[in-house]
Tab-separated table of C-alpha atoms and ligand atoms in Angstrom:
chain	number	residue	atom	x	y	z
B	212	UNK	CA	-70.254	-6.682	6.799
B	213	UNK	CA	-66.552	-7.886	5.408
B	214	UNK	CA	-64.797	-9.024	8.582
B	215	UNK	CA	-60.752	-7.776	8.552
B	216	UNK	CA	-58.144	-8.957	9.858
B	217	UNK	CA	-54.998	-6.101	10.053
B	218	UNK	CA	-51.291	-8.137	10.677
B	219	UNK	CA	-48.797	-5.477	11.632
B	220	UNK	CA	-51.668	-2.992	13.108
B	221	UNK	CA	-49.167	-1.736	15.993
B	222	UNK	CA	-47.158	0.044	12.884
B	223	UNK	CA	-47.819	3.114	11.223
B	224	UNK	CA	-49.556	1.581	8.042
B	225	UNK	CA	-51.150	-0.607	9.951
B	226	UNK	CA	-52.621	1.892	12.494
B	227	UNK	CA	-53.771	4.073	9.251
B	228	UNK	CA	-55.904	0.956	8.343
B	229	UNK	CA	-57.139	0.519	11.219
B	230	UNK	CA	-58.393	4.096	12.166
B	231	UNK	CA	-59.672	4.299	8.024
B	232	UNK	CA	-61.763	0.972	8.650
B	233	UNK	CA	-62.901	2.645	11.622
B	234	UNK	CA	-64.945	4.767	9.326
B	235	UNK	CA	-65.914	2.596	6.578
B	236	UNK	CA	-69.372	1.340	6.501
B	237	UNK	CA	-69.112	-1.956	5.566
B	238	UNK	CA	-66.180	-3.465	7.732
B	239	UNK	CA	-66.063	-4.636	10.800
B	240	UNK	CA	-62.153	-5.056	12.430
B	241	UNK	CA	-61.899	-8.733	13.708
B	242	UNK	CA	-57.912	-9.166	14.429
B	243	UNK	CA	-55.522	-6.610	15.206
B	244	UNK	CA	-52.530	-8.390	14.687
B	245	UNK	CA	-49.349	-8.060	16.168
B	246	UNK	CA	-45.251	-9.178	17.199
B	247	UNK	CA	-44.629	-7.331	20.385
B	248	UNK	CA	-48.121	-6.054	22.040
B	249	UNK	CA	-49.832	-9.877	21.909
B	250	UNK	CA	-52.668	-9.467	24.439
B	251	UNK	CA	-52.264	-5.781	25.022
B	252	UNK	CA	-55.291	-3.334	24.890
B	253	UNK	CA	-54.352	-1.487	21.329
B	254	UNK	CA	-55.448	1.807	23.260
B	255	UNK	CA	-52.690	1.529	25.481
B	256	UNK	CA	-50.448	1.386	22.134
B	257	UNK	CA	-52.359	3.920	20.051
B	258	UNK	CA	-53.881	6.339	22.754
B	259	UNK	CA	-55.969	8.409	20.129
B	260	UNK	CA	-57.863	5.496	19.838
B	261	UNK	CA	-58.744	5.280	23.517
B	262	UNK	CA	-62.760	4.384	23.575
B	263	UNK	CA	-62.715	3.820	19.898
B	264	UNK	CA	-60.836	0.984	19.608
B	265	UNK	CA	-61.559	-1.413	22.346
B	266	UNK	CA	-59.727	-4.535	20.658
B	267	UNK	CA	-56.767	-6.309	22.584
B	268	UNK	CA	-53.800	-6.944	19.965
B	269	UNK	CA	-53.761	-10.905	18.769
B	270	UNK	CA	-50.778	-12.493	16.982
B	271	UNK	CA	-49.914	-13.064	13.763
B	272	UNK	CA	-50.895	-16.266	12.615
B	273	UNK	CA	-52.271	-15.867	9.507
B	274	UNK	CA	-53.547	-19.510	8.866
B	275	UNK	CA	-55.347	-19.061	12.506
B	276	UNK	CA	-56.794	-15.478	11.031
B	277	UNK	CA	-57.809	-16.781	7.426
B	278	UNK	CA	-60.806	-19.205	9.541
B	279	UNK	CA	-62.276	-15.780	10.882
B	280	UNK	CA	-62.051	-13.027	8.323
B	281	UNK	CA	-62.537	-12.568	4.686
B	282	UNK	CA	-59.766	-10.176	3.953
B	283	UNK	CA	-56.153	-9.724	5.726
B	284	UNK	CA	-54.031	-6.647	5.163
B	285	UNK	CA	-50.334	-7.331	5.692
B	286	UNK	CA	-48.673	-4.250	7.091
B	287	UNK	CA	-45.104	-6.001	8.131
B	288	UNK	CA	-41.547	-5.699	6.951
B	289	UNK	CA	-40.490	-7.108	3.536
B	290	UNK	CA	-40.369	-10.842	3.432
B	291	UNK	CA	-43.384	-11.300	5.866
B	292	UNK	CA	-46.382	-11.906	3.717
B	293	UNK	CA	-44.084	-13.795	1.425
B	294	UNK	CA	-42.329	-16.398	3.843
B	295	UNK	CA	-46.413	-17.064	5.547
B	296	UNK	CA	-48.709	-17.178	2.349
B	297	UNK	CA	-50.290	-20.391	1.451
B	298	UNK	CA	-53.102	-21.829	-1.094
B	299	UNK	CA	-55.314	-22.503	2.033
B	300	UNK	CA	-55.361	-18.937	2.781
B	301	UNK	CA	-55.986	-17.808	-0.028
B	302	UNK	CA	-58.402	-20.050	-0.957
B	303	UNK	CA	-60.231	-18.582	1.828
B	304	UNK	CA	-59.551	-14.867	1.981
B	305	UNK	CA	-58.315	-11.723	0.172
B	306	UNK	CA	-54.780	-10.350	0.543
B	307	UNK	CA	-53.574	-7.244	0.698
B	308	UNK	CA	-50.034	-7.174	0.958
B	309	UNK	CA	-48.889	-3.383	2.017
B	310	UNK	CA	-45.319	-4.853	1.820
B	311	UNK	CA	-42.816	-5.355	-2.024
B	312	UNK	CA	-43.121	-8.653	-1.649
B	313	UNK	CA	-45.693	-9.473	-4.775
B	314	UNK	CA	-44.886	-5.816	-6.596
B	315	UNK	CA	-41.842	-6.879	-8.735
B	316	UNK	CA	-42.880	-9.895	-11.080
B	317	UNK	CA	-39.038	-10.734	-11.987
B	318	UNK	CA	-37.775	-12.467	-8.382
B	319	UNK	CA	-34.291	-11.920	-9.373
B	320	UNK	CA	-34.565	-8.253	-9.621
B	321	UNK	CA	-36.694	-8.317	-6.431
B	322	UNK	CA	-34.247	-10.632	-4.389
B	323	UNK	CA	-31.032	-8.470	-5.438
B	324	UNK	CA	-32.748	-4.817	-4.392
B	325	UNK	CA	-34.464	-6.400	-1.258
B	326	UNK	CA	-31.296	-8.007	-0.328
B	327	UNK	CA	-34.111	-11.137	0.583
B	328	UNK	CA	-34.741	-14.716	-0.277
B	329	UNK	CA	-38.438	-14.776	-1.985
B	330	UNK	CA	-39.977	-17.277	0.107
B	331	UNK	CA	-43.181	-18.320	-2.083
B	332	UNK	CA	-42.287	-17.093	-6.105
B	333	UNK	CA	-45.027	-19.457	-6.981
B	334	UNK	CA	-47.721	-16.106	-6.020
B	335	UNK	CA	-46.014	-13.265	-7.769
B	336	UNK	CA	-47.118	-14.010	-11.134
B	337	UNK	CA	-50.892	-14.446	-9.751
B	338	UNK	CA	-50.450	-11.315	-7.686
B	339	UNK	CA	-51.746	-8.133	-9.085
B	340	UNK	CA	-50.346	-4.649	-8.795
B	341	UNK	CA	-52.777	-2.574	-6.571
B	342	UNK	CA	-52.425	1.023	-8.248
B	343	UNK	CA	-56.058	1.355	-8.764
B	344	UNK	CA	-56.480	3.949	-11.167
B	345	UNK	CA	-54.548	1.891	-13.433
B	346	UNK	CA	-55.515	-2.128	-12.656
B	347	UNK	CA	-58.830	-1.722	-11.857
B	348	UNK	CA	-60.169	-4.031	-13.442
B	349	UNK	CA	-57.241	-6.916	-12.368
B	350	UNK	CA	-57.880	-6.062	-8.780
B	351	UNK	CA	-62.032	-7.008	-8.933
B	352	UNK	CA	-60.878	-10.279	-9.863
B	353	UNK	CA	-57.702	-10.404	-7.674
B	354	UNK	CA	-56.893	-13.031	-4.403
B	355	UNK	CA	-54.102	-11.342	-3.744
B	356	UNK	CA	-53.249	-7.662	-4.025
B	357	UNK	CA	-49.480	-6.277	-3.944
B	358	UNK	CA	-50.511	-2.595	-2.569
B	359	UNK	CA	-47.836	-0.324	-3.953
B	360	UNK	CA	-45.246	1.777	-2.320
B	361	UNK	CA	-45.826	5.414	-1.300
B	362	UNK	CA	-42.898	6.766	-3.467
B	363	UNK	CA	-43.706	4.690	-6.455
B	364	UNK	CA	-47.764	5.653	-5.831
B	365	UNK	CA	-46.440	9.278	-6.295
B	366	UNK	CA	-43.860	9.017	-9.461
B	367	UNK	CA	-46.030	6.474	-11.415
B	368	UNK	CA	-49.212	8.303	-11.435
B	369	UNK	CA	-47.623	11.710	-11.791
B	370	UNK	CA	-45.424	10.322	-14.661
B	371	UNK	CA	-48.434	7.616	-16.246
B	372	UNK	CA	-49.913	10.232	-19.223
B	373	UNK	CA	-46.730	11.514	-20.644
B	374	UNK	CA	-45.406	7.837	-20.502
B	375	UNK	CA	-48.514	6.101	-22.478
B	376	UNK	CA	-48.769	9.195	-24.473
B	377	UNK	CA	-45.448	8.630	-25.738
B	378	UNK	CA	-45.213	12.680	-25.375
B	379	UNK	CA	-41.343	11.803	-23.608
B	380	UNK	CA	-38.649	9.869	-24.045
B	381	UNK	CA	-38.467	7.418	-21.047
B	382	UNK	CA	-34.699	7.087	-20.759
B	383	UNK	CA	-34.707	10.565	-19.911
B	384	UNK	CA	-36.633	10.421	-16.872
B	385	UNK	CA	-35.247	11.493	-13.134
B	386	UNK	CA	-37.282	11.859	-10.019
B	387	UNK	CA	-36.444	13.656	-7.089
B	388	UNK	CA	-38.649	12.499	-4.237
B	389	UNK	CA	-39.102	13.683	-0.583
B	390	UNK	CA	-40.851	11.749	2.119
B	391	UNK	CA	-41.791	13.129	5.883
B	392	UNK	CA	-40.624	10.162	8.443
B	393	UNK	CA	-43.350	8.295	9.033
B	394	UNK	CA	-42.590	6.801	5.779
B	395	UNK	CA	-39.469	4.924	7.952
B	396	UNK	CA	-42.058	2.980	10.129
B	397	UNK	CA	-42.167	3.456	13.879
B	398	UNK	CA	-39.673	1.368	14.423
B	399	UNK	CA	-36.341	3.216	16.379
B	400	UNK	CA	-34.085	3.655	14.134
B	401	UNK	CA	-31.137	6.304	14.878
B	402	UNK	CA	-31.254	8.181	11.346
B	403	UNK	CA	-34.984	8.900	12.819
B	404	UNK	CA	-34.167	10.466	15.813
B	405	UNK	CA	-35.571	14.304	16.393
B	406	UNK	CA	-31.811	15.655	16.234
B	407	UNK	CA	-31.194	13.558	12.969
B	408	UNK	CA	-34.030	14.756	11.180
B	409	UNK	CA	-35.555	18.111	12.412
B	410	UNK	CA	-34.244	21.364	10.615
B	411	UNK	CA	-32.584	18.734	8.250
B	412	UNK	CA	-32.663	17.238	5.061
B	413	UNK	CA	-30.858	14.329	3.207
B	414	UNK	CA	-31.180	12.706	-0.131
B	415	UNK	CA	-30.401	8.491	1.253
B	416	UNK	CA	-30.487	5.294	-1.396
B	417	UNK	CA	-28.864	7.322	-3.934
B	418	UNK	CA	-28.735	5.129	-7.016
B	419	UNK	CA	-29.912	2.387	-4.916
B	420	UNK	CA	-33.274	2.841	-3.398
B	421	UNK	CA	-35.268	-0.183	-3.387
B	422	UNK	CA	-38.382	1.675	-5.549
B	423	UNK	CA	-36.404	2.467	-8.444
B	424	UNK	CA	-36.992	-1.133	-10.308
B	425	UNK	CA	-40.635	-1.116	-9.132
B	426	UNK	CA	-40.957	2.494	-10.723
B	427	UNK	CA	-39.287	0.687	-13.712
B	428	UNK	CA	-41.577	-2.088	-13.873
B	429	UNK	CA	-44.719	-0.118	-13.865
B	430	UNK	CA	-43.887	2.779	-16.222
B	431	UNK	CA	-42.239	0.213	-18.824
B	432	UNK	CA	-45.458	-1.328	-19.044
B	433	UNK	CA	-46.879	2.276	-19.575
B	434	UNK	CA	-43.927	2.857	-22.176
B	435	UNK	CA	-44.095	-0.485	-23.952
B	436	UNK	CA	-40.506	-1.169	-23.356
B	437	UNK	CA	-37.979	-1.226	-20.706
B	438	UNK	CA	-37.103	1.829	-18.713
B	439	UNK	CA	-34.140	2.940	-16.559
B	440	UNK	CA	-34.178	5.839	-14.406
B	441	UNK	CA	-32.945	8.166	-11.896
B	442	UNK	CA	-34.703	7.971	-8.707
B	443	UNK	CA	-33.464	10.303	-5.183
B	444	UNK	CA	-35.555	9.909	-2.541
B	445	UNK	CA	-35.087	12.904	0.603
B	446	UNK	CA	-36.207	12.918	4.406
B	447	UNK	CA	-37.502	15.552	4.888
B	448	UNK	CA	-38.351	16.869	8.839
B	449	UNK	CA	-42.362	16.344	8.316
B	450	UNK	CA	-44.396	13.366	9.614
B	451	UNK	CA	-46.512	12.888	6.469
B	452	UNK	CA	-46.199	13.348	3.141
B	453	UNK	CA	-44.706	12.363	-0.219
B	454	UNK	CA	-43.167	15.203	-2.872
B	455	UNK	CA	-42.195	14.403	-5.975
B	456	UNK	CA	-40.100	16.368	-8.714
B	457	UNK	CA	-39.411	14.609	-12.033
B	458	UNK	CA	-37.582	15.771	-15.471
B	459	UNK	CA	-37.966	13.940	-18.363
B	460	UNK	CA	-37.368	15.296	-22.212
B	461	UNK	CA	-40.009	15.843	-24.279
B	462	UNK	CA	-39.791	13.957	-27.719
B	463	UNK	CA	-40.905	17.143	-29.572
B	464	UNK	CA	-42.468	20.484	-28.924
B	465	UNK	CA	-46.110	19.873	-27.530
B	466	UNK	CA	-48.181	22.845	-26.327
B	467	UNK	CA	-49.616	23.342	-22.618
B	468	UNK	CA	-52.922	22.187	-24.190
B	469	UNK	CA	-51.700	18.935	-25.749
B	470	UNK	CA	-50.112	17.568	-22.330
B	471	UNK	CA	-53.471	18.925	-20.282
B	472	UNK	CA	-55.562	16.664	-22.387
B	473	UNK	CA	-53.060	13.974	-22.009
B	474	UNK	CA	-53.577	14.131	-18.324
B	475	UNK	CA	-57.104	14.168	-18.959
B	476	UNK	CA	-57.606	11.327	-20.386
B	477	UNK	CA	-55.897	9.374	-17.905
B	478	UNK	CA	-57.288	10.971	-14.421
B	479	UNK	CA	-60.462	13.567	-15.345
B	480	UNK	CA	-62.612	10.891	-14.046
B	481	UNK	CA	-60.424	9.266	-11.301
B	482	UNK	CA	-61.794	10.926	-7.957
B	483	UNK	CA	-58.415	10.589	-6.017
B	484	UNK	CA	-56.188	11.950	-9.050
B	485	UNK	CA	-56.617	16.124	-8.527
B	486	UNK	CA	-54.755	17.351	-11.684
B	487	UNK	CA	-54.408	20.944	-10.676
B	488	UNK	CA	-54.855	23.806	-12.703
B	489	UNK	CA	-52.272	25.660	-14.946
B	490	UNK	CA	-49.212	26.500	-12.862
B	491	UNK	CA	-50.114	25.617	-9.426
B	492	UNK	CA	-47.623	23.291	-7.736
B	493	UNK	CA	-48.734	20.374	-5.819
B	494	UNK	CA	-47.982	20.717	-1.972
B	495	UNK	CA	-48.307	17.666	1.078
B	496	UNK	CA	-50.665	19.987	2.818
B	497	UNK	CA	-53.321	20.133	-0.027
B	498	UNK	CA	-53.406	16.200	0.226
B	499	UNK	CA	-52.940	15.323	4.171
B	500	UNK	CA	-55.106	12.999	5.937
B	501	UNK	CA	-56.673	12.427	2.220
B	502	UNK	CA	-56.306	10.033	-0.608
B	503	UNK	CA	-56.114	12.107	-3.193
B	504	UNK	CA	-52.554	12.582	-5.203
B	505	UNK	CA	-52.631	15.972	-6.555
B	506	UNK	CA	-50.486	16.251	-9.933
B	507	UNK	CA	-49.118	18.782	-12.188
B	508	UNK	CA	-46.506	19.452	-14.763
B	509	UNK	CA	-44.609	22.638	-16.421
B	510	UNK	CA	-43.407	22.511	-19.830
B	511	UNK	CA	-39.715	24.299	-19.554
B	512	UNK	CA	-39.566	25.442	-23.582
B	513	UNK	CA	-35.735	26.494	-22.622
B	514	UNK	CA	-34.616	23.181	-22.275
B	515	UNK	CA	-37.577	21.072	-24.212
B	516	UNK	CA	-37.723	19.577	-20.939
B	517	UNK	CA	-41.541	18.978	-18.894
B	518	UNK	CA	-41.210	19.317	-15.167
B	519	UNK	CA	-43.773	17.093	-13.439
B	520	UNK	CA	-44.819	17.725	-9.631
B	521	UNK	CA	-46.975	15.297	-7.315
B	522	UNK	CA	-48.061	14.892	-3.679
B	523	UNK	CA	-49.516	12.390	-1.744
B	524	UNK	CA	-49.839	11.334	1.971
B	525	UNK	CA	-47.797	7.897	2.075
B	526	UNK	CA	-50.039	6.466	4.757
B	527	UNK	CA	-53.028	7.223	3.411
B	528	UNK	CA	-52.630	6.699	-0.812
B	529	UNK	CA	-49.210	6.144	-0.277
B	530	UNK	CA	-50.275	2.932	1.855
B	531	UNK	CA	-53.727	1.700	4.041
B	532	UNK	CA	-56.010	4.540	1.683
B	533	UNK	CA	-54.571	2.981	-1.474
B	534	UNK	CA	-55.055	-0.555	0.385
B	535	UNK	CA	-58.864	0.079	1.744
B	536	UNK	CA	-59.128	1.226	-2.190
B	537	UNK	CA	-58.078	-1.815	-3.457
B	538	UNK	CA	-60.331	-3.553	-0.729
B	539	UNK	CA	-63.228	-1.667	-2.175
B	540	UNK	CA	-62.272	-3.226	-5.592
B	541	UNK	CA	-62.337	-6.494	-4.603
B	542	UNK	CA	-65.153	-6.725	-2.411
B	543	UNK	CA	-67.259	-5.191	-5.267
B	544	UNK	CA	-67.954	-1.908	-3.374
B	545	UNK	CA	-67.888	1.693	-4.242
B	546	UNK	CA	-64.318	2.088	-4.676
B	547	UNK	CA	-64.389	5.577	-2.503
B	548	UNK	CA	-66.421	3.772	0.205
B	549	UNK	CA	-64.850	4.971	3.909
B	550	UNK	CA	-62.217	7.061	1.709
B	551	UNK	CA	-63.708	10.618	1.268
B	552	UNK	CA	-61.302	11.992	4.059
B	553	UNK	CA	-60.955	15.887	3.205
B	554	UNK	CA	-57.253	16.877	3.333
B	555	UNK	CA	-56.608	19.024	6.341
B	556	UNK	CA	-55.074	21.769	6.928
B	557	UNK	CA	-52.590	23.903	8.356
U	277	NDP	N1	-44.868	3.906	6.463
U	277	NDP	C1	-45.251	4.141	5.217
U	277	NDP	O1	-45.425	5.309	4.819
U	277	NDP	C2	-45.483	3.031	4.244
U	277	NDP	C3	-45.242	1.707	4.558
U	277	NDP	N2	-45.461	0.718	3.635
U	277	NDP	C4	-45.170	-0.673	3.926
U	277	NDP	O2	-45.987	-1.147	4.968
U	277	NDP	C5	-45.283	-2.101	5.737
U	277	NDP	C6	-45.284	-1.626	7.196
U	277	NDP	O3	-44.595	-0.404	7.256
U	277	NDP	P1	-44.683	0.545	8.531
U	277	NDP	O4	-46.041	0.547	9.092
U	277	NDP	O5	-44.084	1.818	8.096
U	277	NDP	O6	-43.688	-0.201	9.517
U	277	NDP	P2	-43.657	-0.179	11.109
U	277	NDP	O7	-42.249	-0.483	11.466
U	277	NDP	O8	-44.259	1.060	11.612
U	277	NDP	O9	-44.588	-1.404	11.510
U	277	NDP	C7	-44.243	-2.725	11.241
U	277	NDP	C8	-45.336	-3.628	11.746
U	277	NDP	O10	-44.993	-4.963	11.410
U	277	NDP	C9	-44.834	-5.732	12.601
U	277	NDP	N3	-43.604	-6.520	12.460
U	277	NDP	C10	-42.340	-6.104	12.560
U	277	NDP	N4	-41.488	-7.109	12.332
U	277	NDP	C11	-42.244	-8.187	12.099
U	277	NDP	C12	-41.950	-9.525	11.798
U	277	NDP	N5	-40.708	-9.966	11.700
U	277	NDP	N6	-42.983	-10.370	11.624
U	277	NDP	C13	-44.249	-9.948	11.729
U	277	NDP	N7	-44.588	-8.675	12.015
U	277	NDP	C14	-43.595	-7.814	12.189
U	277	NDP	C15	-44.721	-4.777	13.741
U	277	NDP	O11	-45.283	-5.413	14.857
U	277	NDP	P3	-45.046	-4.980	16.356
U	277	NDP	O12	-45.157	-3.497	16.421
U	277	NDP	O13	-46.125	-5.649	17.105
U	277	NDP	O14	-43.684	-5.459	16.697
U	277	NDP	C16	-45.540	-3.594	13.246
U	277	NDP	O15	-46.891	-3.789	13.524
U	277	NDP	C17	-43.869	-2.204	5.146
U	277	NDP	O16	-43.816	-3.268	4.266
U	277	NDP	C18	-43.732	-0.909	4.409
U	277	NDP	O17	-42.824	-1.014	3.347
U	277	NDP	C19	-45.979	1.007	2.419
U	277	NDP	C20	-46.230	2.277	2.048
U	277	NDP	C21	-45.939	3.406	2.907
U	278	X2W	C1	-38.781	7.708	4.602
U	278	X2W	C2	-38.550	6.247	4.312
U	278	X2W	O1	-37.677	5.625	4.887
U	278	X2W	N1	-39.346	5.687	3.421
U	278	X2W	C3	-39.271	4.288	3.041
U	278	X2W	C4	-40.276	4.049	1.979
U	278	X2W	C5	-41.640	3.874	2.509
U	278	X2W	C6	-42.047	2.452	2.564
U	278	X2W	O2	-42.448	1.992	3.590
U	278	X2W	O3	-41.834	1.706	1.473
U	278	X2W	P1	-42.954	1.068	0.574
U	278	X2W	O4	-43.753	2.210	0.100
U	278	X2W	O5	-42.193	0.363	-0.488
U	278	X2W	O6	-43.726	0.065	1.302
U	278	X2W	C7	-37.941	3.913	2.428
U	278	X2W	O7	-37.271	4.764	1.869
U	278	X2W	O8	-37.637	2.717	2.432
């Protein structure tokens, strides 16, 4: 059995990996890790877990945690993982790192959009970008794993074939995003309050939202050069769920069939890609509780533009499903193992 440890397992990405490893075969939860519940029954936090998980929260010393596990998932605010990550630990265990703090390899670009000191640069080079269907075979090898954002999850696969195909031209892309709340943490925060955010909705970030260089990053390694683009995230009065709308110009008149096969290529063998079929529009109830990312796209012949559509859960791929995934990898196991969660629905 791979003995985990979970560091920030009182928050909402944390308890997501907790109640997914509850499932999986081959792990056994050793340390639930935590700031402000140290010796509290995690029951008494989460009560859905009451007589399933029996654990009483620890703290969150990773050095201590590293002697009794072999694999850690961070789940804590920005600047955590990298400010307490050391060669000792990792000589010793895998890391999963749910936070930004290993996803952008220029520290520059992540210290100005973080607003952060990078405590330990020395591990972003080594780190290795968790989107599975597209660094699989980096992540078998990887120590450490920098377990990408719920937004970016969402943009970069729905956006990955026309990118690599070269079918648009990059500069022309702009997302339009939408996350429920739970994708704030469950931390209080007044712009999550029920009055703020029920029977509401508001676009936040604009031209400033901390994914837009990771979305960069990724999809100008797709492209082959560098990319700039629009990116708007929304809150949107749901709990779960991740929406995304993008627009990007097509770079010459391509047929329905051409960008299908594109897609294709790319995800008809990926299990948690779902491209769906000709003009049905991804929605965050076809894909809650599940990992699966369900993707389409529209060509718009009027304006030579292709509309692209894609919807996740941002706990589950959006964050701990895309983090057990990547735990899969590494550990050599089916990568699916403790992940075939059927969306639910209503
Ligand atoms: N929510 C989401 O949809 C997604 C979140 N993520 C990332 O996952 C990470 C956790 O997010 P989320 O679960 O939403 O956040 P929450 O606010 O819900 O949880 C944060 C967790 O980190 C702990 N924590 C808070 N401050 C510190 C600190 N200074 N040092 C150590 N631990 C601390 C908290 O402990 P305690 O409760 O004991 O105080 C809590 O367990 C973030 O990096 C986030 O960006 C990634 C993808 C999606
Ligand atoms: C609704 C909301 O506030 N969402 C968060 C993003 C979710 C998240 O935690 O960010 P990562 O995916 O990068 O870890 C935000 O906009 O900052």
């Amino acid at each position: 059995m791979i003995k985990a440890g979970i560091i920030g397992a009182t928050g909402y990405a944390g308890a997501e990996i907790v109640r997914l490893l509850m499932g999986h075969p081959e792990v056994e939860i050793k340390w639930l890790g935590s700031r402000s519940y140290i010796d509290q029954r995690y029951a008494d936090i989460y009560r859905n877990m009451f007589q399933i998980v029996e654990d009483i929260c620890k703290d969150d010393n990773l050095d201590k945690l590293a002697e009794e596990v072999d694999v850690i998932f961070t789940a804590t605010p920005q600047g955590f993982c990298a400010s307490v990550i050391n060669e000792e630990i990792l000589s010793k265990v895998k890391v999963i790192d749910l936070s930004a703090d290993f996803r952008i390899k220029d520290v520059a670009i992540y210290e100005k959009w973080y607003g952060i000191e990078h405590k330990s640069p020395e591990y972003i080079k080594e780190a290795v970008y968790g989107l599975c269907e597209i660094n699989r075979e980096d992540i078998k090898k990887a120590r450490l794993v920098a377990n990408p954002g719920c937004y970016t999850t969402c943009s970069i696969l729905s956006l990955y074939p026309l990118v690599k195909e070269g079918l648009i031209d990059p500069s022309t892309i702009i997302i339009d995003a939408k996350s429920g709340t739970s994708g704030a943490g469950r931390g209080a925060k007044v712009d999550n309050l029920f009055c703020e955010v029920n029977e509401n909705m508001k676009a936040y970030g604009v031209a400033t939202h901390r994914h837009t260089p990771e979305i960069e990053e990724q999809l100008g390694y797709a492209a082959g050069q560098e990319i700039v683009l629009n990116f708007t995230p929304h809150l949107v009065p749901m709990n779960r769920g991740i929406l995304v709308t993008a627009y990007a110009s097509l770079k010459e008149k391509v047929s329905y069939e051409t960008v299908k096969a594109a897609y294709d290529k790319y995800y008809e063998k990926e299990k948690f890609v779902r491209v769906l079929e000709k003009d049905v529009c991804p929605q965050t109830k076809w894909v809650e509780g599940s990992n699966y990312v369900d993707v389409n796209f529209k060509i718009d012949e009027r304006t030579g533009r292709v509309i692209v559509m894609g919807a996740l859960d941002n706990l589950v791929k959006g964050a701990a499903g895309q983090a057990v995934q990547n735990m899969n990898l590494v550990f050599g196991l089916d990568e699916s193992t403790g992940l075939d969660l059927v969306p639910m629905f209503p």
